[in-house]
mmCIF file of C-alpha atoms in Angstrom:
data_model
loop_
_atom_site.group_PDB
_atom_site.id
_atom_site.type_symbol
_atom_site.label_atom_id
_atom_site.label_comp_id
_atom_site.label_asym_id
_atom_site.label_seq_id
_atom_site.Cartn_x
_atom_site.Cartn_y
_atom_site.Cartn_z
ATOM 1 C CA UNK Q 694 8.764 51.039 -0.301
ATOM 2 C CA UNK Q 695 11.935 48.930 0.210
ATOM 3 C CA UNK Q 696 11.638 45.268 1.116
ATOM 4 C CA UNK Q 697 14.432 42.803 1.851
ATOM 5 C CA UNK Q 698 13.419 39.202 2.382
ATOM 6 C CA UNK Q 699 15.949 36.538 3.347
ATOM 7 C CA UNK Q 700 18.772 38.517 1.771
ATOM 8 C CA UNK Q 701 22.292 37.098 1.938
ATOM 9 C CA UNK Q 702 25.468 37.985 0.097
ATOM 10 C CA UNK Q 703 28.557 35.774 -0.180
ATOM 11 C CA UNK Q 704 31.874 36.714 -1.756
ATOM 12 C CA UNK Q 705 34.121 34.018 -3.187
ATOM 13 C CA UNK Q 706 37.801 34.461 -3.974
ATOM 14 C CA UNK Q 707 40.926 32.349 -4.258
ATOM 15 C CA UNK Q 708 41.445 32.665 -0.515
ATOM 16 C CA UNK Q 709 38.009 31.313 0.320
ATOM 17 C CA UNK Q 710 34.385 32.284 0.869
ATOM 18 C CA UNK Q 711 33.163 35.191 2.975
ATOM 19 C CA UNK Q 712 29.552 35.557 4.078
ATOM 20 C CA UNK Q 713 29.051 39.338 4.278
ATOM 21 C CA UNK Q 714 25.314 39.392 5.024
ATOM 22 C CA UNK Q 715 23.000 36.622 6.115
ATOM 23 C CA UNK Q 716 19.220 36.359 6.374
ATOM 24 C CA UNK Q 717 18.380 40.073 6.249
ATOM 25 C CA UNK Q 718 14.639 40.808 6.550
ATOM 26 C CA UNK Q 719 13.920 44.536 6.523
ATOM 27 C CA UNK Q 720 10.970 46.670 5.467
ATOM 28 C CA UNK Q 721 11.357 50.424 5.022
ATOM 29 C CA UNK Q 722 8.319 52.646 4.552
ATOM 30 C CA UNK Q 723 8.057 55.341 1.897
ATOM 31 C CA UNK Q 724 9.621 58.590 3.073
ATOM 32 C CA UNK Q 725 11.292 56.933 6.063
ATOM 33 C CA UNK Q 726 14.839 57.754 7.134
ATOM 34 C CA UNK Q 727 16.669 54.611 8.273
ATOM 35 C CA UNK Q 728 20.255 54.588 9.534
ATOM 36 C CA UNK Q 729 22.403 51.445 9.518
ATOM 37 C CA UNK Q 730 25.167 51.034 12.094
ATOM 38 C CA UNK Q 731 27.577 48.259 12.991
ATOM 39 C CA UNK Q 732 31.219 47.402 13.414
ATOM 40 C CA UNK Q 733 33.628 47.677 10.476
ATOM 41 C CA UNK Q 734 33.237 44.773 8.074
ATOM 42 C CA UNK Q 735 29.691 43.873 9.117
ATOM 43 C CA UNK Q 736 28.295 44.460 5.612
ATOM 44 C CA UNK Q 737 26.780 47.957 5.865
ATOM 45 C CA UNK Q 738 28.128 49.188 2.538
ATOM 46 C CA UNK Q 739 27.360 45.845 0.904
ATOM 47 C CA UNK Q 740 23.756 46.232 2.028
ATOM 48 C CA UNK Q 741 23.505 49.607 0.271
ATOM 49 C CA UNK Q 742 24.988 48.233 -2.928
ATOM 50 C CA UNK Q 743 22.512 45.377 -2.926
ATOM 51 C CA UNK Q 744 19.594 47.792 -2.548
ATOM 52 C CA UNK Q 745 21.049 49.974 -5.315
ATOM 53 C CA UNK Q 746 21.299 46.992 -7.646
ATOM 54 C CA UNK Q 747 25.065 47.417 -7.958
ATOM 55 C CA UNK Q 748 25.587 43.924 -6.539
ATOM 56 C CA UNK Q 749 23.348 40.858 -6.995
ATOM 57 C CA UNK Q 750 22.046 39.046 -3.944
ATOM 58 C CA UNK Q 751 23.297 35.509 -3.312
ATOM 59 C CA UNK Q 752 20.000 34.565 -1.704
ATOM 60 C CA UNK Q 753 16.709 36.336 -1.097
ATOM 61 C CA UNK Q 754 14.764 39.121 -2.766
ATOM 62 C CA UNK Q 755 14.959 42.918 -2.685
ATOM 63 C CA UNK Q 756 12.063 45.025 -3.927
ATOM 64 C CA UNK Q 757 11.522 48.750 -4.349
ATOM 65 C CA UNK Q 758 7.953 49.903 -4.757
ATOM 66 C CA UNK Q 759 6.930 46.269 -5.206
ATOM 67 C CA UNK Q 760 9.346 45.721 -8.116
ATOM 68 C CA UNK Q 761 12.215 43.299 -7.778
ATOM 69 C CA UNK Q 762 15.670 44.890 -7.887
ATOM 70 C CA UNK Q 763 17.723 43.298 -10.668
ATOM 71 C CA UNK Q 764 20.115 46.145 -11.472
ATOM 72 C CA UNK Q 765 20.722 49.863 -11.145
ATOM 73 C CA UNK Q 766 17.604 52.052 -11.295
ATOM 74 C CA UNK Q 767 17.079 55.688 -12.222
ATOM 75 C CA UNK Q 768 14.792 56.276 -9.236
ATOM 76 C CA UNK Q 769 17.565 55.249 -6.816
ATOM 77 C CA UNK Q 770 20.495 57.589 -6.118
ATOM 78 C CA UNK Q 771 23.622 56.829 -4.117
ATOM 79 C CA UNK Q 772 25.936 59.203 -2.275
ATOM 80 C CA UNK Q 773 29.400 57.977 -1.304
ATOM 81 C CA UNK Q 774 32.007 59.012 1.271
ATOM 82 C CA UNK Q 775 33.773 61.235 -1.240
ATOM 83 C CA UNK Q 776 31.853 63.763 -3.347
ATOM 84 C CA UNK Q 777 33.628 62.684 -6.580
ATOM 85 C CA UNK Q 778 32.971 65.986 -8.340
ATOM 86 C CA UNK Q 779 34.490 66.612 -11.765
ATOM 87 C CA UNK Q 780 37.173 69.245 -11.107
ATOM 88 C CA UNK Q 781 36.917 70.914 -14.510
ATOM 89 C CA UNK Q 782 33.178 71.519 -14.220
ATOM 90 C CA UNK Q 783 31.455 74.282 -12.305
ATOM 91 C CA UNK Q 784 29.194 73.579 -9.337
ATOM 92 C CA UNK Q 785 26.111 73.979 -11.512
ATOM 93 C CA UNK Q 786 27.478 71.734 -14.258
ATOM 94 C CA UNK Q 787 28.369 69.052 -11.699
ATOM 95 C CA UNK Q 788 24.805 69.110 -10.411
ATOM 96 C CA UNK Q 789 23.505 68.866 -13.978
ATOM 97 C CA UNK Q 790 25.682 65.837 -14.789
ATOM 98 C CA UNK Q 791 22.868 63.246 -14.369
ATOM 99 C CA UNK Q 792 20.769 65.266 -16.833
ATOM 100 C CA UNK Q 793 23.449 64.786 -19.489
ATOM 101 C CA UNK Q 794 24.018 61.130 -18.637
ATOM 102 C CA UNK Q 795 20.328 60.241 -18.929
ATOM 103 C CA UNK Q 796 19.742 62.483 -21.928
ATOM 104 C CA UNK Q 797 17.174 64.718 -20.257
ATOM 105 C CA UNK Q 798 16.357 68.210 -21.459
ATOM 106 C CA UNK Q 799 18.880 70.498 -19.768
ATOM 107 C CA UNK Q 800 16.714 73.589 -20.109
ATOM 108 C CA UNK Q 801 13.912 71.900 -18.163
ATOM 109 C CA UNK Q 802 16.199 70.818 -15.315
ATOM 110 C CA UNK Q 803 18.398 73.899 -14.936
ATOM 111 C CA UNK Q 804 15.866 75.626 -12.687
ATOM 112 C CA UNK Q 805 15.666 72.576 -10.419
ATOM 113 C CA UNK Q 806 19.457 72.578 -10.144
ATOM 114 C CA UNK Q 807 19.388 76.209 -9.018
ATOM 115 C CA UNK Q 808 16.620 75.451 -6.506
ATOM 116 C CA UNK Q 809 18.552 72.513 -5.026
ATOM 117 C CA UNK Q 810 21.678 74.626 -4.641
ATOM 118 C CA UNK Q 811 19.650 77.326 -2.895
ATOM 119 C CA UNK Q 812 18.132 74.711 -0.590
ATOM 120 C CA UNK Q 813 21.609 73.424 0.269
ATOM 121 C CA UNK Q 814 22.881 76.911 1.059
ATOM 122 C CA UNK Q 815 24.982 77.114 -2.104
ATOM 123 C CA UNK Q 816 23.204 79.923 -3.902
ATOM 124 C CA UNK Q 817 25.792 82.163 -5.517
ATOM 125 C CA UNK Q 818 28.378 79.381 -5.902
ATOM 126 C CA UNK Q 819 27.025 78.039 -9.212
ATOM 127 C CA UNK Q 820 30.086 79.142 -11.232
ATOM 128 C CA UNK Q 821 32.712 78.039 -8.705
ATOM 129 C CA UNK Q 822 34.948 75.016 -9.305
ATOM 130 C CA UNK Q 823 35.117 72.213 -6.710
ATOM 131 C CA UNK Q 824 38.624 73.182 -5.543
ATOM 132 C CA UNK Q 825 37.233 76.572 -4.497
ATOM 133 C CA UNK Q 826 34.827 74.944 -2.014
ATOM 134 C CA UNK Q 827 35.291 73.456 1.432
ATOM 135 C CA UNK Q 828 34.834 69.715 1.940
ATOM 136 C CA UNK Q 829 31.381 70.249 3.422
ATOM 137 C CA UNK Q 830 30.321 72.419 0.496
ATOM 138 C CA UNK Q 831 31.578 69.837 -1.982
ATOM 139 C CA UNK Q 832 29.507 67.153 -0.278
ATOM 140 C CA UNK Q 833 26.445 69.422 -0.499
ATOM 141 C CA UNK Q 834 27.045 69.726 -4.239
ATOM 142 C CA UNK Q 835 27.198 65.920 -4.473
ATOM 143 C CA UNK Q 836 23.931 65.706 -2.514
ATOM 144 C CA UNK Q 837 22.271 68.165 -4.899
ATOM 145 C CA UNK Q 838 23.514 66.117 -7.850
ATOM 146 C CA UNK Q 839 22.047 62.937 -6.367
ATOM 147 C CA UNK Q 840 18.664 64.674 -5.957
ATOM 148 C CA UNK Q 841 18.492 66.001 -9.540
ATOM 149 C CA UNK Q 842 16.412 63.095 -10.791
ATOM 150 C CA UNK Q 843 13.983 63.341 -7.851
ATOM 151 C CA UNK Q 844 14.878 59.817 -6.677
ATOM 152 C CA UNK Q 845 12.391 57.800 -4.703
ATOM 153 C CA UNK Q 846 15.270 56.257 -2.759
ATOM 154 C CA UNK Q 847 18.492 57.929 -1.582
ATOM 155 C CA UNK Q 848 21.283 55.652 -0.363
ATOM 156 C CA UNK Q 849 24.075 57.331 1.604
ATOM 157 C CA UNK Q 850 27.317 55.527 2.449
ATOM 158 C CA UNK Q 851 29.034 57.448 5.274
ATOM 159 C CA UNK Q 852 28.789 60.710 3.311
ATOM 160 C CA UNK Q 853 30.090 62.881 6.170
ATOM 161 C CA UNK Q 854 32.902 60.634 7.429
ATOM 162 C CA UNK Q 855 35.738 62.691 5.917
ATOM 163 C CA UNK Q 856 34.499 65.972 7.405
ATOM 164 C CA UNK Q 857 35.336 67.660 10.690
ATOM 165 C CA UNK Q 858 32.928 67.295 13.608
ATOM 166 C CA UNK Q 859 31.379 70.760 13.311
ATOM 167 C CA UNK Q 860 30.763 70.434 9.566
ATOM 168 C CA UNK Q 861 29.237 66.982 10.115
ATOM 169 C CA UNK Q 862 26.839 68.413 12.679
ATOM 170 C CA UNK Q 863 25.869 71.271 10.360
ATOM 171 C CA UNK Q 864 25.235 68.908 7.450
ATOM 172 C CA UNK Q 865 23.201 66.587 9.661
ATOM 173 C CA UNK Q 866 20.836 69.452 10.413
ATOM 174 C CA UNK Q 867 20.810 70.468 6.739
ATOM 175 C CA UNK Q 868 20.077 66.911 5.608
ATOM 176 C CA UNK Q 869 17.015 66.751 7.872
ATOM 177 C CA UNK Q 870 15.630 69.863 6.215
ATOM 178 C CA UNK Q 871 16.359 68.613 2.686
ATOM 179 C CA UNK Q 872 14.779 65.266 3.510
ATOM 180 C CA UNK Q 873 11.593 66.953 4.711
ATOM 181 C CA UNK Q 874 11.377 69.007 1.527
ATOM 182 C CA UNK Q 875 12.174 66.191 -0.939
ATOM 183 C CA UNK Q 876 10.430 63.299 0.872
ATOM 184 C CA UNK Q 877 12.761 60.621 -0.497
ATOM 185 C CA UNK Q 878 13.192 57.327 1.337
ATOM 186 C CA UNK Q 879 16.703 57.397 2.838
ATOM 187 C CA UNK Q 880 19.012 54.587 3.936
ATOM 188 C CA UNK Q 881 22.048 56.098 5.662
ATOM 189 C CA UNK Q 882 25.140 54.103 6.664
ATOM 190 C CA UNK Q 883 27.280 55.608 9.413
ATOM 191 C CA UNK Q 884 29.810 54.698 12.096
ATOM 192 C CA UNK Q 885 28.732 57.694 14.176
ATOM 193 C CA UNK Q 886 26.058 56.708 16.699
ATOM 194 C CA UNK Q 887 25.090 60.288 17.567
ATOM 195 C CA UNK Q 888 24.675 61.033 13.851
ATOM 196 C CA UNK Q 889 22.319 58.074 13.450
ATOM 197 C CA UNK Q 890 20.191 59.247 16.393
ATOM 198 C CA UNK Q 891 20.019 62.815 15.056
ATOM 199 C CA UNK Q 892 18.927 61.749 11.584
ATOM 200 C CA UNK Q 893 16.963 58.528 11.653
ATOM 201 C CA UNK Q 894 13.398 57.437 12.250
ATOM 202 C CA UNK Q 895 14.826 53.973 12.950
ATOM 203 C CA UNK Q 896 18.345 52.652 13.433
ATOM 204 C CA UNK Q 897 19.217 49.174 12.193
ATOM 205 C CA UNK Q 898 22.020 47.582 14.217
ATOM 206 C CA UNK Q 899 23.972 44.895 12.361
ATOM 207 C CA UNK Q 900 25.905 42.139 14.100
ATOM 208 C CA UNK Q 901 29.572 41.472 13.251
ATOM 209 C CA UNK Q 902 30.201 39.415 10.117
ATOM 210 C CA UNK Q 903 28.157 37.782 8.882
ATOM 211 C CA UNK Q 904 25.968 40.863 9.146
ATOM 212 C CA UNK Q 905 22.529 40.108 10.522
ATOM 213 C CA UNK Q 906 19.968 42.408 12.091
ATOM 214 C CA UNK Q 907 20.675 42.432 15.816
ATOM 215 C CA UNK Q 908 18.094 45.099 16.670
ATOM 216 C CA UNK Q 909 15.959 47.801 15.075
ATOM 217 C CA UNK Q 910 15.625 50.848 17.322
ATOM 218 C CA UNK Q 911 12.886 53.418 16.754
ATOM 219 C CA UNK Q 912 13.988 56.998 17.469
ATOM 220 C CA UNK Q 913 10.855 58.762 18.696
ATOM 221 C CA UNK Q 914 12.370 62.223 19.195
ATOM 222 C CA UNK Q 915 10.601 65.263 17.694
ATOM 223 C CA UNK Q 916 12.245 66.970 14.714
ATOM 224 C CA UNK Q 917 14.225 68.942 13.871
ATOM 225 C CA UNK Q 918 17.011 67.502 16.006
ATOM 226 C CA UNK Q 919 20.268 69.278 16.699
ATOM 227 C CA UNK Q 920 23.460 68.190 18.482
ATOM 228 C CA UNK Q 921 23.447 71.266 20.720
ATOM 229 C CA UNK Q 922 21.594 72.035 23.943
ATOM 230 C CA UNK Q 923 17.930 71.440 23.169
ATOM 231 C CA UNK Q 924 14.848 70.263 25.034
ATOM 232 C CA UNK Q 925 15.519 66.774 23.638
ATOM 233 C CA UNK Q 926 19.187 66.484 24.600
ATOM 234 C CA UNK Q 927 18.433 63.864 27.261
ATOM 235 C CA UNK Q 928 16.531 61.677 24.775
ATOM 236 C CA UNK Q 929 19.347 61.920 22.228
ATOM 237 C CA UNK Q 930 21.871 60.900 24.910
ATOM 238 C CA UNK Q 931 19.703 57.971 26.042
ATOM 239 C CA UNK Q 932 19.261 56.528 22.550
ATOM 240 C CA UNK Q 933 22.965 57.010 21.820
ATOM 241 C CA UNK Q 934 23.895 55.152 24.995
ATOM 242 C CA UNK Q 935 21.525 52.286 24.183
ATOM 243 C CA UNK Q 936 23.016 51.913 20.702
ATOM 244 C CA UNK Q 937 26.563 52.017 22.058
ATOM 245 C CA UNK Q 938 25.690 49.190 24.462
ATOM 246 C CA UNK Q 939 24.199 47.127 21.631
ATOM 247 C CA UNK Q 940 27.330 47.542 19.536
ATOM 248 C CA UNK Q 941 29.627 46.733 22.461
ATOM 249 C CA UNK Q 942 27.910 43.418 23.210
ATOM 250 C CA UNK Q 943 29.992 40.405 22.134
ATOM 251 C CA UNK Q 944 28.759 38.588 19.063
ATOM 252 C CA UNK Q 945 26.191 35.974 19.975
ATOM 253 C CA UNK Q 946 25.327 37.467 23.350
ATOM 254 C CA UNK Q 947 22.194 39.221 22.113
ATOM 255 C CA UNK Q 948 19.228 37.833 20.185
ATOM 256 C CA UNK Q 949 19.081 38.642 16.478
ATOM 257 C CA UNK Q 950 15.790 39.983 15.175
ATOM 258 C CA UNK Q 951 14.346 38.632 11.971
ATOM 259 C CA UNK Q 952 11.334 40.882 11.324
ATOM 260 C CA UNK Q 953 13.228 44.117 10.546
ATOM 261 C CA UNK Q 954 10.165 46.242 11.371
#
């Protein structure tokens, strides 16, 4: 589904040149949920923007469904740290915003908007304004909005980082359910190791700048996964500990993988 081959990104300014990402080779299967972790400044958000076509690559090639990414695409949606809802619009109208932007028939998409809100536990809040919702509810509205166009790829840049721990855990469980029902390919950037283990099929660990793939860890824990006391609590703890150790290793002390599989 998503292929990155020899991808690098360099930023140039008056103060000099910064290599954000270098030599990224990564292949993500259709319907897979991949989390990306790494220290601050390692290029995680840059990686998402490259996949989304919001930034051009300096070197290498990115493809989605076999087609080269050269700009923003309608079948790719991106969810940011902040929900960025329009305060003067109702919940339903915020979810329907992409329909207006792309000129789709509103009457044909209104039912899907209602279904998404029901799926996200927001049934009955269609007429509310964003300021009447909690932070977690606002982020659910933003998630519903991103799913309106039935994207093949959903890119998520630390979407739960501004929320309290309990709300983050609740949304992590909710996101697993929504992912199963919508079957989009997800790339999820997070600083939270436990969150990555709960959500992902694989976790990509980036090295400090320039960001390169240090390791790709497969998370073979049955779903659904929860942060509470479950039969798989020991496995979740083990994977979390392994990822913490990888991230704590000094730069250059561990081999960097190049296959990204």
